[in-house]
JSON list of C-alpha atoms in Angstrom, two decimals:
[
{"chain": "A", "resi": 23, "resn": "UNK", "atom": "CA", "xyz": [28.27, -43.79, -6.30]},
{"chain": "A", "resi": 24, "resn": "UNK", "atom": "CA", "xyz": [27.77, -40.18, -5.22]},
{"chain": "A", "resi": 25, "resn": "UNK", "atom": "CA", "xyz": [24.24, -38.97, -7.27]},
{"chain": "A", "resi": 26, "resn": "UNK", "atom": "CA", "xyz": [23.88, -35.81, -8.80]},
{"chain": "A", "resi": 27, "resn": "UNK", "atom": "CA", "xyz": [22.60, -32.68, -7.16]},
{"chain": "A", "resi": 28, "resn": "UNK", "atom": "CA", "xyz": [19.89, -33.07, -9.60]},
{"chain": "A", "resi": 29, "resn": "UNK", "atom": "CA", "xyz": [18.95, -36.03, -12.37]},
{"chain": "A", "resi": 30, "resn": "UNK", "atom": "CA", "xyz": [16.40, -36.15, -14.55]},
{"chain": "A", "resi": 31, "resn": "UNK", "atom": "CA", "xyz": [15.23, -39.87, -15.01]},
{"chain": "A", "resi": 32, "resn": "UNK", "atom": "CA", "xyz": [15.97, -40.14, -18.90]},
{"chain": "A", "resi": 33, "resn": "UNK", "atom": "CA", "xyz": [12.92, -42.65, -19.55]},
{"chain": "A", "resi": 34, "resn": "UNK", "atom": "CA", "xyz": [9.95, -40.50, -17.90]},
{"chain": "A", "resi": 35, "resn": "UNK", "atom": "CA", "xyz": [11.78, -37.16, -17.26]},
{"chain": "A", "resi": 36, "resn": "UNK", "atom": "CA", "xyz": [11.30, -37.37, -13.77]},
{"chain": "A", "resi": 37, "resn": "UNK", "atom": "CA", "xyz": [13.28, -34.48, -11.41]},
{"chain": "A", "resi": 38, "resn": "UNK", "atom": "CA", "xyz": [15.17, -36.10, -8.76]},
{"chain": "A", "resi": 39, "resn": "UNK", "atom": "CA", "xyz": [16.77, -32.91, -6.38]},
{"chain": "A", "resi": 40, "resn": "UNK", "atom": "CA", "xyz": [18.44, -33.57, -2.79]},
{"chain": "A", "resi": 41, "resn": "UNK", "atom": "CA", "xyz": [16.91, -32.96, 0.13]},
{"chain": "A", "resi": 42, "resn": "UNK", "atom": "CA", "xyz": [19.73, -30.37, 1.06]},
{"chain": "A", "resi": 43, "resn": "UNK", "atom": "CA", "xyz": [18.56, -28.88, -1.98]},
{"chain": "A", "resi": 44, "resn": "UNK", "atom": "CA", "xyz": [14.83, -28.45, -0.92]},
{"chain": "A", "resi": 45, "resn": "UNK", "atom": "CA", "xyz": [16.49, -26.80, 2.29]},
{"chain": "A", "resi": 46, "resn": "UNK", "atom": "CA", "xyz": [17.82, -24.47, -0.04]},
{"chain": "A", "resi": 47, "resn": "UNK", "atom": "CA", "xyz": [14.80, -23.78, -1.99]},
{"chain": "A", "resi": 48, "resn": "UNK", "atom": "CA", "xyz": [12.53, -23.19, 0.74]},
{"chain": "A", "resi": 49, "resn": "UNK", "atom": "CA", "xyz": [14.94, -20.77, 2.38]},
{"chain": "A", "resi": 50, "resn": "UNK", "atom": "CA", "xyz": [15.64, -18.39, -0.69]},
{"chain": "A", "resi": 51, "resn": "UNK", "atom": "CA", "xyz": [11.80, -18.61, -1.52]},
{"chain": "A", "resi": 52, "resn": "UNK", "atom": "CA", "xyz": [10.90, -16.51, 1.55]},
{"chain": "A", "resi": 53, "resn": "UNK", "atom": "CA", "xyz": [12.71, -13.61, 0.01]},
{"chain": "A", "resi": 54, "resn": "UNK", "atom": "CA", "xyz": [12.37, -14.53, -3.48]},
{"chain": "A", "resi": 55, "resn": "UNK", "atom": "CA", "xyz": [8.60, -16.04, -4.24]},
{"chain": "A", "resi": 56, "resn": "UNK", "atom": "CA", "xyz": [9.01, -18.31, -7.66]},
{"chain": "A", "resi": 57, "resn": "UNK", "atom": "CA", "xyz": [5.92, -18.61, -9.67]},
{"chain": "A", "resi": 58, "resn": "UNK", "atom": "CA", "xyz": [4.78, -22.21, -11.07]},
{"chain": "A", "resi": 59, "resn": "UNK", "atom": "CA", "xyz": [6.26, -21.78, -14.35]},
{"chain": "A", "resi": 60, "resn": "UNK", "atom": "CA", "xyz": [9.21, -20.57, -12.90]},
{"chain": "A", "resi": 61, "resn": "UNK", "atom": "CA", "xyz": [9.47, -23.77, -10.24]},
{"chain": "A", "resi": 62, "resn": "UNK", "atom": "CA", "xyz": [8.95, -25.54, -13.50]},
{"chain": "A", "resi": 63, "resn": "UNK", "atom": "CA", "xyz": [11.83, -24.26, -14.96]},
{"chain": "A", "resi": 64, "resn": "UNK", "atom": "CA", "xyz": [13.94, -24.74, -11.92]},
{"chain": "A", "resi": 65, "resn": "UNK", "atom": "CA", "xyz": [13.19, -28.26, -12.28]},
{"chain": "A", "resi": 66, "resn": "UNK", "atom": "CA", "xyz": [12.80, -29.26, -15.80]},
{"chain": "A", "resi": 67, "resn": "UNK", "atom": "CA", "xyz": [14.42, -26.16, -17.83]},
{"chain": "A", "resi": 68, "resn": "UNK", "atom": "CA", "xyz": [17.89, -25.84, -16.14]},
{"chain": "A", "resi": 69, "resn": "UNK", "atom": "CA", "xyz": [20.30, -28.62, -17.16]},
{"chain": "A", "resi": 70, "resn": "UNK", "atom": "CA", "xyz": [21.21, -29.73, -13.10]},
{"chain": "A", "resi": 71, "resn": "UNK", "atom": "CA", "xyz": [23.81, -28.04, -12.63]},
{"chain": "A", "resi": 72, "resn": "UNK", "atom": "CA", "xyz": [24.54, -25.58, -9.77]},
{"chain": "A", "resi": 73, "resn": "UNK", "atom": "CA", "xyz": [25.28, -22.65, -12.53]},
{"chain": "A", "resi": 74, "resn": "UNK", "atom": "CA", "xyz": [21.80, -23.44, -13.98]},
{"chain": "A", "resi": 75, "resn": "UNK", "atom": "CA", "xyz": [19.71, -23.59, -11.20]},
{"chain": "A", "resi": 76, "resn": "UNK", "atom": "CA", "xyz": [21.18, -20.31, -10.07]},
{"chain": "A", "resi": 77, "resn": "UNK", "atom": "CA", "xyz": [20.48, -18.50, -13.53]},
{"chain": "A", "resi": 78, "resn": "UNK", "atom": "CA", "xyz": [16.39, -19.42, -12.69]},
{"chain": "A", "resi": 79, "resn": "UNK", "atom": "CA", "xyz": [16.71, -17.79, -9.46]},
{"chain": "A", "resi": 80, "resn": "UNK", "atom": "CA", "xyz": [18.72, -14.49, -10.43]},
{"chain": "A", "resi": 81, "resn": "UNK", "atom": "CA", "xyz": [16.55, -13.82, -13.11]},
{"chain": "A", "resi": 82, "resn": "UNK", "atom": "CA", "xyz": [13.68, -13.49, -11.10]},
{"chain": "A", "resi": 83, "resn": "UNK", "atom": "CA", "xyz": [15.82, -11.40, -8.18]},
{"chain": "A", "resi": 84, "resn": "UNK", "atom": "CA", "xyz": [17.33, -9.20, -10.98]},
{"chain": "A", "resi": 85, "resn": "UNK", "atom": "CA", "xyz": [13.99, -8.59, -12.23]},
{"chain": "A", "resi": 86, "resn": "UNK", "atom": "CA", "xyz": [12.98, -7.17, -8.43]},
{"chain": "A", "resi": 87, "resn": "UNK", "atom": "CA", "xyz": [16.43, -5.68, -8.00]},
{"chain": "A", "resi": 88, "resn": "UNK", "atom": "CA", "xyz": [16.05, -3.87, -10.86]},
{"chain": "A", "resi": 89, "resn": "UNK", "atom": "CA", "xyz": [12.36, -2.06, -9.77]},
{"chain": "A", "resi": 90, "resn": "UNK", "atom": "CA", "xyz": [13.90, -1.00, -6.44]},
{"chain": "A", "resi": 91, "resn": "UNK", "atom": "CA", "xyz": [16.97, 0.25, -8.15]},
{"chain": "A", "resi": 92, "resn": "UNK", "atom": "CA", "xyz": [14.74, 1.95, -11.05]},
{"chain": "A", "resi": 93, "resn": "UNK", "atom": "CA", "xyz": [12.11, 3.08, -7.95]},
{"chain": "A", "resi": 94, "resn": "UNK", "atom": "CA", "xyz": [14.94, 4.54, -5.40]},
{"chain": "A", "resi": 95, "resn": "UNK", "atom": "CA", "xyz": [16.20, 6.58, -8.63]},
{"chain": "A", "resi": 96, "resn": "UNK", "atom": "CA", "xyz": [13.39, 8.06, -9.75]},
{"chain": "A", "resi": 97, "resn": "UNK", "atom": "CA", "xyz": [12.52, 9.00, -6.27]},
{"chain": "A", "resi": 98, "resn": "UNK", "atom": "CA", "xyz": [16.07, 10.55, -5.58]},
{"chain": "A", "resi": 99, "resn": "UNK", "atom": "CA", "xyz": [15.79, 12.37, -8.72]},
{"chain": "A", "resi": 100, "resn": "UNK", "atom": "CA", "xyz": [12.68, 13.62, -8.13]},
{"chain": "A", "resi": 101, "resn": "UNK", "atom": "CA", "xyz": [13.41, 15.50, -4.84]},
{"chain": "A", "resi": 102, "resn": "UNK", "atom": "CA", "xyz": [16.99, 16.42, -5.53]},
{"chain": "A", "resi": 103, "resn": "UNK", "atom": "CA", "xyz": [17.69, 20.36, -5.98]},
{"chain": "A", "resi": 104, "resn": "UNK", "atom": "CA", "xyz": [20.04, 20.34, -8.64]},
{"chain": "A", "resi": 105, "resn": "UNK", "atom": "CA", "xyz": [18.09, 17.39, -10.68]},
{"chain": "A", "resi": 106, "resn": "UNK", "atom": "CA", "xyz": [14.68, 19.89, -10.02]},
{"chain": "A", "resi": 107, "resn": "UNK", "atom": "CA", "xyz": [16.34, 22.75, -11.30]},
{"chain": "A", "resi": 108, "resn": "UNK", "atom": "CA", "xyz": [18.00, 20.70, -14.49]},
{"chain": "A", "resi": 109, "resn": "UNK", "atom": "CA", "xyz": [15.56, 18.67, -15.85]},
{"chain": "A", "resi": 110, "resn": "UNK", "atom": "CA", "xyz": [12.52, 18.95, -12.73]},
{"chain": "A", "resi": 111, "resn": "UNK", "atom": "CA", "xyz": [13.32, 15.48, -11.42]},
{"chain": "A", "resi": 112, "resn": "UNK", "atom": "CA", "xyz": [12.44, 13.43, -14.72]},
{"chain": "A", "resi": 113, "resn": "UNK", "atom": "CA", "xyz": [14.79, 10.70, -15.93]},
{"chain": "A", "resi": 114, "resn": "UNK", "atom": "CA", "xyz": [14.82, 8.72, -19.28]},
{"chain": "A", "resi": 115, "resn": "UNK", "atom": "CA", "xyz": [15.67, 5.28, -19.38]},
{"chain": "A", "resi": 116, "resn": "UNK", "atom": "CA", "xyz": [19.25, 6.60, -20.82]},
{"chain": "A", "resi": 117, "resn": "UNK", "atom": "CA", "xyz": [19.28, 9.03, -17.61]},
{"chain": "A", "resi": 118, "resn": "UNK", "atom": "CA", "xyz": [18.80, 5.76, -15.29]},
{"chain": "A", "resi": 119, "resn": "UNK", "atom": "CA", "xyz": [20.94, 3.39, -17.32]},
{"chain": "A", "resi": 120, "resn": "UNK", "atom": "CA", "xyz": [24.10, 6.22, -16.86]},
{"chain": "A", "resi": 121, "resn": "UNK", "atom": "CA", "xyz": [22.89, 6.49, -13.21]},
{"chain": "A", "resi": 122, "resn": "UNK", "atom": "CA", "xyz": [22.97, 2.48, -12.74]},
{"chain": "A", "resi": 123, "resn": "UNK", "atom": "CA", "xyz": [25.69, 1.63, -14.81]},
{"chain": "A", "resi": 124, "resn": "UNK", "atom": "CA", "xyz": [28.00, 2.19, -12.35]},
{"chain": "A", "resi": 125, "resn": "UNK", "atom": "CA", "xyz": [26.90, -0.31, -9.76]},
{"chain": "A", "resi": 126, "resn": "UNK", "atom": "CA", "xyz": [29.22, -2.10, -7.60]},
{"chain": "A", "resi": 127, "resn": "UNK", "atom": "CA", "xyz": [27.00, -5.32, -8.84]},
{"chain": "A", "resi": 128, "resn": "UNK", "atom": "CA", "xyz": [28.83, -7.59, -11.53]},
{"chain": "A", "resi": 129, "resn": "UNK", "atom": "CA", "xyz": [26.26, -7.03, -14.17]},
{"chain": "A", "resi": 130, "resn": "UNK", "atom": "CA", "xyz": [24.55, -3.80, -13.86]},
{"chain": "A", "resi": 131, "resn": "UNK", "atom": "CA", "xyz": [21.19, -3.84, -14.91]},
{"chain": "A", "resi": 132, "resn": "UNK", "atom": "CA", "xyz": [20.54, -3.20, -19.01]},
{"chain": "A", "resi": 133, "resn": "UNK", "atom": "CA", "xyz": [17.89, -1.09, -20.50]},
{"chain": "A", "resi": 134, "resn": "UNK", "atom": "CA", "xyz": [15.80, -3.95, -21.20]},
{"chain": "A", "resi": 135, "resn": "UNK", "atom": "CA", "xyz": [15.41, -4.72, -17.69]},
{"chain": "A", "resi": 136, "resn": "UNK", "atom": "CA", "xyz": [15.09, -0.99, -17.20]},
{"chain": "A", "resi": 137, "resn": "UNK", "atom": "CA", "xyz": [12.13, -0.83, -19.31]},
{"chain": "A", "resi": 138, "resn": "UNK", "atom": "CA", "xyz": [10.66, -3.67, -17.59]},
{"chain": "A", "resi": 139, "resn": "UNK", "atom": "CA", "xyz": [10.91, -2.21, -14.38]},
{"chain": "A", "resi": 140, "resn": "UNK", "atom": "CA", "xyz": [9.50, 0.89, -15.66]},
{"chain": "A", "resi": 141, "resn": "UNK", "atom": "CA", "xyz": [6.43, -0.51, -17.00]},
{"chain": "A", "resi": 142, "resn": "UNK", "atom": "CA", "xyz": [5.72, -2.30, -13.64]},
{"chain": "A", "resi": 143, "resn": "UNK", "atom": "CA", "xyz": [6.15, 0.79, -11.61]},
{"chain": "A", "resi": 144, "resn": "UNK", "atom": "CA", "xyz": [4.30, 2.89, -13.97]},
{"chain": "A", "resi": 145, "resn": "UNK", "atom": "CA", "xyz": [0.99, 0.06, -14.24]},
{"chain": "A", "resi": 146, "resn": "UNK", "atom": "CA", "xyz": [-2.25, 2.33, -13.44]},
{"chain": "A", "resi": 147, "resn": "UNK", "atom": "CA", "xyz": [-2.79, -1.00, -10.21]},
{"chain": "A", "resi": 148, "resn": "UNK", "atom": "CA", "xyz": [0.61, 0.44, -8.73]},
{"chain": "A", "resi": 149, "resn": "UNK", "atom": "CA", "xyz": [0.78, 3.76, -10.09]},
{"chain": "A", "resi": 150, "resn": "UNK", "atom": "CA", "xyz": [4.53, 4.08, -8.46]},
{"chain": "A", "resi": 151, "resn": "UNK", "atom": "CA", "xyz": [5.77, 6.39, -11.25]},
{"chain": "A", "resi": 152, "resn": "UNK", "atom": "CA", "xyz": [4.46, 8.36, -14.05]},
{"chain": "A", "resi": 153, "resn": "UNK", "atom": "CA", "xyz": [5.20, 9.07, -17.91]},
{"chain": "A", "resi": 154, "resn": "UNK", "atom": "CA", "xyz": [5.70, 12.76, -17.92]},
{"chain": "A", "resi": 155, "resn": "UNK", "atom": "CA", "xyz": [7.03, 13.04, -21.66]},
{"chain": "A", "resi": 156, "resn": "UNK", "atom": "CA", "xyz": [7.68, 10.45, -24.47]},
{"chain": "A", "resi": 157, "resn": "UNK", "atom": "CA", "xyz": [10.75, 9.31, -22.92]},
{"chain": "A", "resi": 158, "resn": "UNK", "atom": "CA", "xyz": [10.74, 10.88, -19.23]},
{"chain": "A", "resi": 159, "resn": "UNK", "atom": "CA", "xyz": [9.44, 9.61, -16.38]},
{"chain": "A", "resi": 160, "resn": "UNK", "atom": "CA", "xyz": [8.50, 10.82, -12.18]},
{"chain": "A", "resi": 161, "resn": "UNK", "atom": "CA", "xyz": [8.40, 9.25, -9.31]},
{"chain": "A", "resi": 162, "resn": "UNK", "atom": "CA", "xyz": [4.82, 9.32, -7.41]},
{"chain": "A", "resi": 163, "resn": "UNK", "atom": "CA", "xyz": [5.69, 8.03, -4.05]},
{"chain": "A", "resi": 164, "resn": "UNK", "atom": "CA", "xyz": [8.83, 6.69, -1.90]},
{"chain": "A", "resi": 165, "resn": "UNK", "atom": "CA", "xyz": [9.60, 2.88, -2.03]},
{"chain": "A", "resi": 166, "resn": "UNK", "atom": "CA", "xyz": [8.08, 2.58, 1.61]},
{"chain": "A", "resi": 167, "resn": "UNK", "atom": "CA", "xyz": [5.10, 3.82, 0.51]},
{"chain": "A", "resi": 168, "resn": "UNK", "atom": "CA", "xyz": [4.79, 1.70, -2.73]},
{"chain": "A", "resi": 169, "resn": "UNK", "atom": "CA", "xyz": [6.07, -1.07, -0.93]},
{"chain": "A", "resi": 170, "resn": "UNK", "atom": "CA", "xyz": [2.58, -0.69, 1.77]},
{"chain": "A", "resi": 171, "resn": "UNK", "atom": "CA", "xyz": [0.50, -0.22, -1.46]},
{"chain": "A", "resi": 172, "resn": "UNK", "atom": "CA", "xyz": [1.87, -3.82, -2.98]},
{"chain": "A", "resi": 173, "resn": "UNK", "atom": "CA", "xyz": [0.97, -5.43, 0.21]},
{"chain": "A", "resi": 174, "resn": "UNK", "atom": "CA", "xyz": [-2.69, -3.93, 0.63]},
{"chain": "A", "resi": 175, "resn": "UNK", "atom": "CA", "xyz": [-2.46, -5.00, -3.43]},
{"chain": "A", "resi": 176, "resn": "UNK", "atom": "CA", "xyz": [-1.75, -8.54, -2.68]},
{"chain": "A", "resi": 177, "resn": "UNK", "atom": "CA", "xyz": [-4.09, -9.20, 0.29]},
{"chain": "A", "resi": 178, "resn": "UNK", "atom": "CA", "xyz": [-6.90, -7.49, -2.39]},
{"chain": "A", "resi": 179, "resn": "UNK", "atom": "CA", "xyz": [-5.64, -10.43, -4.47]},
{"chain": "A", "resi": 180, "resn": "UNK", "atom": "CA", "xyz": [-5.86, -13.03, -2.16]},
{"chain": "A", "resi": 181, "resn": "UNK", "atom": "CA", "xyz": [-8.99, -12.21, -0.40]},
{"chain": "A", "resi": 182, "resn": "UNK", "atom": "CA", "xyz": [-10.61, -9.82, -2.75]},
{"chain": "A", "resi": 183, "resn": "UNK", "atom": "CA", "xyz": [-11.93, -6.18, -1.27]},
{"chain": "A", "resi": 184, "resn": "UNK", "atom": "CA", "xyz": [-14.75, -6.80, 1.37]},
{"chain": "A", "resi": 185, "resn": "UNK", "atom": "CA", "xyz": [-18.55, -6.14, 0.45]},
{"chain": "A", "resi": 186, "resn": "UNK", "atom": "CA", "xyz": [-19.78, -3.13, 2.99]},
{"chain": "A", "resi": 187, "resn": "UNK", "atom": "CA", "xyz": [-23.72, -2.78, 3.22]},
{"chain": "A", "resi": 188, "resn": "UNK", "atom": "CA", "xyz": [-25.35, 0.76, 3.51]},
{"chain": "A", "resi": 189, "resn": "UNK", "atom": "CA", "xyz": [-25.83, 0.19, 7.05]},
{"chain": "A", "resi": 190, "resn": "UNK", "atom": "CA", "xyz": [-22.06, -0.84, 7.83]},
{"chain": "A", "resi": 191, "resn": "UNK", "atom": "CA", "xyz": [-20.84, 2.94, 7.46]},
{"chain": "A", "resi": 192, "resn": "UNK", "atom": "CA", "xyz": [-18.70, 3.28, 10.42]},
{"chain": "A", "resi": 193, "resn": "UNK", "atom": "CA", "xyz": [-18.78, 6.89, 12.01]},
{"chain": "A", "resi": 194, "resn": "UNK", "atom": "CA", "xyz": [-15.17, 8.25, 12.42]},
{"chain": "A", "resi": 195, "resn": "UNK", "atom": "CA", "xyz": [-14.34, 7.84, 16.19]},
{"chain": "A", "resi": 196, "resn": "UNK", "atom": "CA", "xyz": [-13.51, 11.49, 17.02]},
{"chain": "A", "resi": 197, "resn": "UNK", "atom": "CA", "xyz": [-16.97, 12.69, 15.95]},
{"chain": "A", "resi": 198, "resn": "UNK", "atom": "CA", "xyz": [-18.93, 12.61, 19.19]},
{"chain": "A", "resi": 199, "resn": "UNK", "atom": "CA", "xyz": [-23.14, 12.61, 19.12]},
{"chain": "A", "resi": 200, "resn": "UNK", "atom": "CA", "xyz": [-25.37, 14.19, 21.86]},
{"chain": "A", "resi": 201, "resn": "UNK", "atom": "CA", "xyz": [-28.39, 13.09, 22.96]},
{"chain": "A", "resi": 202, "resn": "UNK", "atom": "CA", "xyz": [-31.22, 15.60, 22.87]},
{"chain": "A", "resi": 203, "resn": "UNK", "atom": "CA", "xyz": [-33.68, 14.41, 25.77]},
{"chain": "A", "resi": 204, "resn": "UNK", "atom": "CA", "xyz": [-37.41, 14.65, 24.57]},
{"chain": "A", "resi": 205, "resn": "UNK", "atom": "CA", "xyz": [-39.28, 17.51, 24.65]},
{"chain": "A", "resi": 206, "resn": "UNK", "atom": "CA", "xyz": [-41.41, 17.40, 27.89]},
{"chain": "A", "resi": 207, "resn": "UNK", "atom": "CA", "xyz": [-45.18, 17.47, 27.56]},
{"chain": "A", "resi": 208, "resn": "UNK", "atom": "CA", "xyz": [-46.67, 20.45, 29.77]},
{"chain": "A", "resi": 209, "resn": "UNK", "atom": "CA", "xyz": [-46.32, 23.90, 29.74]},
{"chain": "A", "resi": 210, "resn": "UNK", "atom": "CA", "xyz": [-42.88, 25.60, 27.90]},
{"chain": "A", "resi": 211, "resn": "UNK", "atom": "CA", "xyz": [-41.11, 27.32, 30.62]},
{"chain": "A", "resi": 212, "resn": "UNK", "atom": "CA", "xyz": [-40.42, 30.95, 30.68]},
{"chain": "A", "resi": 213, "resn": "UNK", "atom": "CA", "xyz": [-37.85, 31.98, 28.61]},
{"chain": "A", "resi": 214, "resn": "UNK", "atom": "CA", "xyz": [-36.35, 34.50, 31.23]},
{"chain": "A", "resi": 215, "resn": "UNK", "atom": "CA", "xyz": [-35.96, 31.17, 33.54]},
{"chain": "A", "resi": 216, "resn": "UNK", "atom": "CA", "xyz": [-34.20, 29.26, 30.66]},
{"chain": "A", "resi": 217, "resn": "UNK", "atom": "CA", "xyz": [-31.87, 32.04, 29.86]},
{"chain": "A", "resi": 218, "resn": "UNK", "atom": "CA", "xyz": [-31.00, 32.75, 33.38]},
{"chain": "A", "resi": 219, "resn": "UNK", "atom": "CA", "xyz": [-30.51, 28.81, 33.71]},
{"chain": "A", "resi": 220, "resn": "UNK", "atom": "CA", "xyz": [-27.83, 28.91, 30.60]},
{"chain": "A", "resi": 221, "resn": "UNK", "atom": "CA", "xyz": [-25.98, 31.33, 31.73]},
{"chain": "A", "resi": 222, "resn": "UNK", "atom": "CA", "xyz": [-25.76, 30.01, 35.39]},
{"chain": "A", "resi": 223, "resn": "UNK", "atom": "CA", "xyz": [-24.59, 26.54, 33.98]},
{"chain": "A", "resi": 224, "resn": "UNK", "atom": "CA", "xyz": [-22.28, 28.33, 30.85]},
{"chain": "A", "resi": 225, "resn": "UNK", "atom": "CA", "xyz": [-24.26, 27.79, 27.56]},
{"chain": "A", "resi": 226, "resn": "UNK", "atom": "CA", "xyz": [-24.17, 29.93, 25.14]},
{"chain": "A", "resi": 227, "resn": "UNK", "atom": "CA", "xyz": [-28.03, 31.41, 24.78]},
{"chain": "A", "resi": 228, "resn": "UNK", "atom": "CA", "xyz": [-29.23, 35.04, 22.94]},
{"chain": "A", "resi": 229, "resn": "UNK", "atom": "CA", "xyz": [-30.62, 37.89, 25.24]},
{"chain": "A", "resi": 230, "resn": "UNK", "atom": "CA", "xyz": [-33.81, 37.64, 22.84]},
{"chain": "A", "resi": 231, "resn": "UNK", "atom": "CA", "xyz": [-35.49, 35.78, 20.32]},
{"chain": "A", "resi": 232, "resn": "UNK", "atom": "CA", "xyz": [-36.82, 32.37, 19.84]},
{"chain": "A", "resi": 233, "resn": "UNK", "atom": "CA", "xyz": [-34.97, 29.87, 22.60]},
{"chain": "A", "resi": 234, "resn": "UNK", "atom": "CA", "xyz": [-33.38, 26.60, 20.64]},
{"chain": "A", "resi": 235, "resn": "UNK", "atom": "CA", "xyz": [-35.62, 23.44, 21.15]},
{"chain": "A", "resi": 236, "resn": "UNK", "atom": "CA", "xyz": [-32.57, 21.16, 22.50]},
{"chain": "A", "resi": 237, "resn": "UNK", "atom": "CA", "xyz": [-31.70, 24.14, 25.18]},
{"chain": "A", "resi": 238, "resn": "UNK", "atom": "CA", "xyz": [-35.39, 24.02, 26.71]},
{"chain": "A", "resi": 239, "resn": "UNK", "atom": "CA", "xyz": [-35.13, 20.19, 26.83]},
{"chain": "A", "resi": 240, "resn": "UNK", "atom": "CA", "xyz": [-31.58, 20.82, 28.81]},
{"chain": "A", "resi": 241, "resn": "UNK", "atom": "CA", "xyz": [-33.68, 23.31, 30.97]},
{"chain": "A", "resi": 242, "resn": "UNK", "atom": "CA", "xyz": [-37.05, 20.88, 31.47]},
{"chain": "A", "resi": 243, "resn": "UNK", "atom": "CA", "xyz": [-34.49, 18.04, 32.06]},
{"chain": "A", "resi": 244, "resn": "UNK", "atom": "CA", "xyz": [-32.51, 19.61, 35.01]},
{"chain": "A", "resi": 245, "resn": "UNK", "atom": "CA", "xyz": [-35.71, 20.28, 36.56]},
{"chain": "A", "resi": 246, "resn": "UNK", "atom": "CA", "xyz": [-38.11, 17.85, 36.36]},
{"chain": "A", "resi": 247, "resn": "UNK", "atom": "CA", "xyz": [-42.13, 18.26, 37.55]},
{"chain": "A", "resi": 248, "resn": "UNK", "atom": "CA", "xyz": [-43.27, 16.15, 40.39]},
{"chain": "A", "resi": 249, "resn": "UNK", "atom": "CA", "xyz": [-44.90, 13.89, 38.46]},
{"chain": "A", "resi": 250, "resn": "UNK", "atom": "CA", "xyz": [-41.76, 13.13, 36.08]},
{"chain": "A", "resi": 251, "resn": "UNK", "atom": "CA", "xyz": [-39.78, 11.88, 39.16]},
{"chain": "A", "resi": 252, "resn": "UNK", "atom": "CA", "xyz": [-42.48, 8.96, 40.25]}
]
């Protein structure tokens, strides 16, 4: 006797699925991730047929269909020419349901799901799109670059945003310090020496006034007293 895809024991309600059906599962969760109560559903809500274990899966994949669909219009629209001069890139959810009506799919995506998709791309956490008027709404950023903000978002999520200390502030690489040596203890040297000396070696130095303090350590450092070199 050939058992069922999937049978749910009728006495404790217990989900029996084939292990060709696991396969399955695991493959089209790498692309599509269901959430518990979803994986509940697939299991327990569906009636074990093929057609209803499908509907639990397309329903989450329209639901992410639909926000790149929603996401690649508004971003179209928003840096077209023609849709800039007519309405300044905005769209309604009439404007995209027109525009995505005609979709090669088999069930284009309704307003409802429209809506949906809206209100995740519009969420001040992804902040993909923006509510320009009552019923309009702008893009804020390409897919690409949404898509890199969702994954920063979900590592944030996992791990939660790192603690930095005062004393952890990292200093940009392409800033570059100097060390100033010491003033030497002695005598200053003449300032007629020091100038001569910069302008031998190439730094910049005034014909008169007070000589900077780092450009007489230079100066006392390139030539050192006797006693300085024991």
């Amino acid at each position: 006797m050939r058992v069922p895809a999937r049978y749910v024991a009728t006495s404790d309600r217990i989900p029996l699925v084939t292990a060709q059906e696991v396969a399955d599962w695991l493959v089209r969760s790498t692309s599509t991730r269901l959430l518990p109560r979803e994986i509940f559903q697939l299991l327990f809500g569906s009636d074990g047929s093929t057609s209803g274990v499908e509907g639990v899966w397309a329903a989450v994949e329209r639901r992410l269909d639909a926000v790149h669909r929603v996401g690649q219009a508004l971003w179209e629209s928003g840096n077209d020419p023609t849709d800039i001069a007519y309405n300044q890139g905005r769209l309604s959810v009439r404007d995209l349901w027109r525009m995505l009506k005609t979709s090669t799919t088999a069930s284009p995506i309704n307003q409802n799901e429209i809506e949906q998709a809206i209100g995740f791309l519009t969420s001040p956490v992804v902040s993909a799109a923006e509510k320009v008027k009552h019923d309009e709404y702008s893009a804020c950023a390409s897919l690409p670059v949404v898509a890199a903000r969702l994954r920063s978002l979900a590592d944030v999520i996992e791990n939660g945003i790192p603690q930095r200390t005062a004393h952890q502030a990292v200093v940009p690489s392409t800033v570059r310090t100097r060390t100033v040596p010491a003033p030497r203890k002695g005598p200053t040297p003449a300032p007629h020496l020091v100038r001569a000396w910069a302008a031998a070696t190439g730094r910049p130095v005034s014909r008169a006034g007070r000589l900077p303090a780092s450009l007489i350590a230079d100066y006392q450092a390139a030539h050192p007293m006797p006693h300085d070199e024991d």
